[in-house]
CSV table of C-alpha atoms in Angstrom, one decimal:
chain,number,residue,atom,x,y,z
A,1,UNK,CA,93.1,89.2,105.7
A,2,UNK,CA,96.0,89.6,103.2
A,3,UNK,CA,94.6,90.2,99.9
A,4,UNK,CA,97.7,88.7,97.5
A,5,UNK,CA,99.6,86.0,99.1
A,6,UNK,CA,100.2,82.3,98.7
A,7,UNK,CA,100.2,79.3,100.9
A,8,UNK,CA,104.2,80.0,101.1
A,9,UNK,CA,103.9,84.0,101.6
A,10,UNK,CA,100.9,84.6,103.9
A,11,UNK,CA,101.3,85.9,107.2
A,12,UNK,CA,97.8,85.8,108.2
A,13,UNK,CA,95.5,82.5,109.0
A,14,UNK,CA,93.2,84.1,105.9
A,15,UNK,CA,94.2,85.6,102.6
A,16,UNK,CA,93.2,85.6,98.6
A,17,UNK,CA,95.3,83.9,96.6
A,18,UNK,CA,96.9,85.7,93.4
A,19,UNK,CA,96.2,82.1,91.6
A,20,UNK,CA,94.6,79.0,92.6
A,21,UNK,CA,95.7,78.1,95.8
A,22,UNK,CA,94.1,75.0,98.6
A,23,UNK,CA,95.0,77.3,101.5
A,24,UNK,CA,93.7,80.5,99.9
A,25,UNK,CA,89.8,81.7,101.0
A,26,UNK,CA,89.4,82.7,97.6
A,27,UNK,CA,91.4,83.5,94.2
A,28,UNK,CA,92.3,86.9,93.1
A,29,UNK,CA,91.3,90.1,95.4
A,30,UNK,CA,90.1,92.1,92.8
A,31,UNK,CA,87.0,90.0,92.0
A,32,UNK,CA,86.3,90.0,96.2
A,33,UNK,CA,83.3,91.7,97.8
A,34,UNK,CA,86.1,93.2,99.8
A,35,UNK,CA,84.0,96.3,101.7
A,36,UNK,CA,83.9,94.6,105.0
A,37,UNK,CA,87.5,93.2,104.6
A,38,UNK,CA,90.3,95.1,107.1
A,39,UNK,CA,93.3,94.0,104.6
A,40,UNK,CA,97.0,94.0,104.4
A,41,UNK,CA,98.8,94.1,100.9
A,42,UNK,CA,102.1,93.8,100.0
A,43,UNK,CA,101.8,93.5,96.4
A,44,UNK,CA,104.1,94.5,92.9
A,45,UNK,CA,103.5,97.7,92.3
A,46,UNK,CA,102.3,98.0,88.9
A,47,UNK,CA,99.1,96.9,90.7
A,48,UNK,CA,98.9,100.0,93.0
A,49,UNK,CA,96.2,101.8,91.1
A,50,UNK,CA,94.0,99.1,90.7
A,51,UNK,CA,94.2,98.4,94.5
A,52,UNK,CA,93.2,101.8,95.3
A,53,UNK,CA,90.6,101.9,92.6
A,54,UNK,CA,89.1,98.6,94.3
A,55,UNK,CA,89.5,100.3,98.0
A,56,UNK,CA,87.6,103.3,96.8
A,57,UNK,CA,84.9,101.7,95.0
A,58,UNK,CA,83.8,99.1,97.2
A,59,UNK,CA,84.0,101.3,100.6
A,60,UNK,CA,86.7,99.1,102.4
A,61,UNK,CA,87.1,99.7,105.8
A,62,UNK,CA,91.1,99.0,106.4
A,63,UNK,CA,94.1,98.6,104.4
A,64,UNK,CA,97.4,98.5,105.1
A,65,UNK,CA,99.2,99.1,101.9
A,66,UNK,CA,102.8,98.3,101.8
A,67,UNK,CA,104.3,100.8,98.7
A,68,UNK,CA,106.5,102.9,97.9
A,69,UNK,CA,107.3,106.8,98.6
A,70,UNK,CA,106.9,107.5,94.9
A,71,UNK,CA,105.4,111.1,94.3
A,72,UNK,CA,105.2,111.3,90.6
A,73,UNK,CA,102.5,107.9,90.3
A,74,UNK,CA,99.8,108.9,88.8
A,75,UNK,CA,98.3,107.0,91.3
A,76,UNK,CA,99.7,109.0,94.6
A,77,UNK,CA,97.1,111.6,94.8
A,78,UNK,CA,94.6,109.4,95.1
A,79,UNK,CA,96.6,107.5,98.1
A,80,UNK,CA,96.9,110.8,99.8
A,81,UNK,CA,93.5,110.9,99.4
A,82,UNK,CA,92.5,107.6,100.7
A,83,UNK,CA,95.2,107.7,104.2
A,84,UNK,CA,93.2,107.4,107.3
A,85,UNK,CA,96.1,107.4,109.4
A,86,UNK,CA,99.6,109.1,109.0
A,87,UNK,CA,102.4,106.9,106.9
A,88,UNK,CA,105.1,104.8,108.3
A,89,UNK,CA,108.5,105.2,106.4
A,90,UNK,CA,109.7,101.7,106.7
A,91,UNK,CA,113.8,101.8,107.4
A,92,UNK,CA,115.6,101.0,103.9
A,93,UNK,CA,117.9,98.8,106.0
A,94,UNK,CA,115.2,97.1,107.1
A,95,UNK,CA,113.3,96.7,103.6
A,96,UNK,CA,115.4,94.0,102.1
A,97,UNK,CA,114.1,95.6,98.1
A,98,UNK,CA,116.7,96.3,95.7
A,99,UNK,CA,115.6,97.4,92.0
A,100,UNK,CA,119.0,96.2,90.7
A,101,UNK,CA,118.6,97.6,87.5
A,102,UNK,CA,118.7,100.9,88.8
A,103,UNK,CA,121.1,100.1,92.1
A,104,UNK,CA,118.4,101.6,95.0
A,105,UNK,CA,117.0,100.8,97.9
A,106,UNK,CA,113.1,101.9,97.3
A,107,UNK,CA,111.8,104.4,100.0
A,108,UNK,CA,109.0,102.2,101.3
A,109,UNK,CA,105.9,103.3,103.1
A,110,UNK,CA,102.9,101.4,105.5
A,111,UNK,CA,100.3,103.6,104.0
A,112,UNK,CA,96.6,103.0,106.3
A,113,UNK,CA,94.2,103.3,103.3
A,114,UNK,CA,90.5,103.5,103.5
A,115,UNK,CA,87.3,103.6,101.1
A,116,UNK,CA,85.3,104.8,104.4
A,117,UNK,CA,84.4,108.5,103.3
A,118,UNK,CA,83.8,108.9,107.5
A,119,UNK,CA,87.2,107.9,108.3
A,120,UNK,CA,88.9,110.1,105.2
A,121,UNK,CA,87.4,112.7,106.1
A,122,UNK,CA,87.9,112.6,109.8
A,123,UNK,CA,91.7,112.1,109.0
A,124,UNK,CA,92.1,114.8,106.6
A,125,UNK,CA,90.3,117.1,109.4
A,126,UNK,CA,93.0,116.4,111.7
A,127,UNK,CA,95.7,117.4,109.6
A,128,UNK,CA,98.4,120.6,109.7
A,129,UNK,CA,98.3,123.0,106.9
A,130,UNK,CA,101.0,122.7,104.9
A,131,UNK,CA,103.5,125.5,104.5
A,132,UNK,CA,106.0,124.0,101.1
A,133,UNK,CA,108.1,126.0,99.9
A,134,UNK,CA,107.3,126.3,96.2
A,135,UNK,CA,109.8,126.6,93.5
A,136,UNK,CA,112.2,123.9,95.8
A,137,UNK,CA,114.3,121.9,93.5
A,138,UNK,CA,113.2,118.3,92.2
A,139,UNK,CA,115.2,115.5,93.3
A,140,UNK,CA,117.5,113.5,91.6
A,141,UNK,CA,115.5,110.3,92.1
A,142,UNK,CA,111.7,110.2,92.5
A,143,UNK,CA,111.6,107.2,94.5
A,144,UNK,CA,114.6,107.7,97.0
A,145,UNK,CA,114.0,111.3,98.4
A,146,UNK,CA,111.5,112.4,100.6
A,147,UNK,CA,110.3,116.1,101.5
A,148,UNK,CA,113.3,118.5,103.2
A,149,UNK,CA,110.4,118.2,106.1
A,150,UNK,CA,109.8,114.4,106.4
A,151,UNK,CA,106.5,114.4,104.9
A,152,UNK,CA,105.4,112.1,102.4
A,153,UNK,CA,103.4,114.8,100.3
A,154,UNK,CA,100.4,118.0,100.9
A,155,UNK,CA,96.7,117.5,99.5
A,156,UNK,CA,94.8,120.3,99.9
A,157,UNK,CA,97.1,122.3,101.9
A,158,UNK,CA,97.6,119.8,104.5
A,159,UNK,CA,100.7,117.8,105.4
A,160,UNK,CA,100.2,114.4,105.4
């Protein structure tokens, strides 16, 4: 199920619709029952938080979240939070975004996102303790640099 995509976008047999659409199973996502839904979203990013907020609240088993590498969201903690799975740094080459206003290529991110406590937790479990170096200097750009080790970020000491 892709949860914003039109009858010219989808990739998927079903999908919601950001407006009224005759191929759509329903109109906008974010007034689905989506708990039982395993999801894909590609989606402009101003609507990241509510995605999550909507994952979390409803329990949804699966998402795969297309979005950026963008640590200083206010709404990247709580993706961190929500991974099930490790992120896949999608190639820049490969990503075909340009902000042209501010000439980059967006880091870009396949971010496996769940509102299953069971899977979170059984994630988070797996994980390495992280061993950041504190005090390391900020990059230039937020949204172009990733850790010195690869990693897209730490939640409670673990590298995710």
């Amino acid at each position: 199920m892709i949860l914003f995509a039109t009858r010219l976008s989808h990739q998927l047999p079903h999908f919601f619709s950001w407006r009224p659409d005759p191929l759509a199973e329903a109109t906008d996502a974010f007034l689905q029952d989506c708990g039982p839904v395993r999801g894909y979203a590609n989606l402009p990013w101003n609507l990241i938080g509510r995605v999550l907020v909507k994952v979390e609240s409803q329990g949804v088993e699966l998402v795969t979240l297309i979005a950026p590498i963008w640590m200083s969201q206010p709404w990247y903690p709580r993706l961190l939070r929500m991974l099930v799975s490790n992120p896949l740094r999608i190639d820049p080459q490969r990503a075909a975004i340009m902000q042209d206003h501010l000439d980059l290529t967006p880091f870009l991110a396949v971010w496996p996102i769940s509102g299953n406590t069971i899977k979170i937790r059984n994630f988070h479990q797996r994980l390495q303790t992280s061993s950041y170096h504190h005090g390391d200097r900020r990059p230039q750009s937020l949204t172009t640099h990733l850790a010195k080790s690869g990693s897209a970020g730490a939640l409670r000491g673990n590298v995710i």
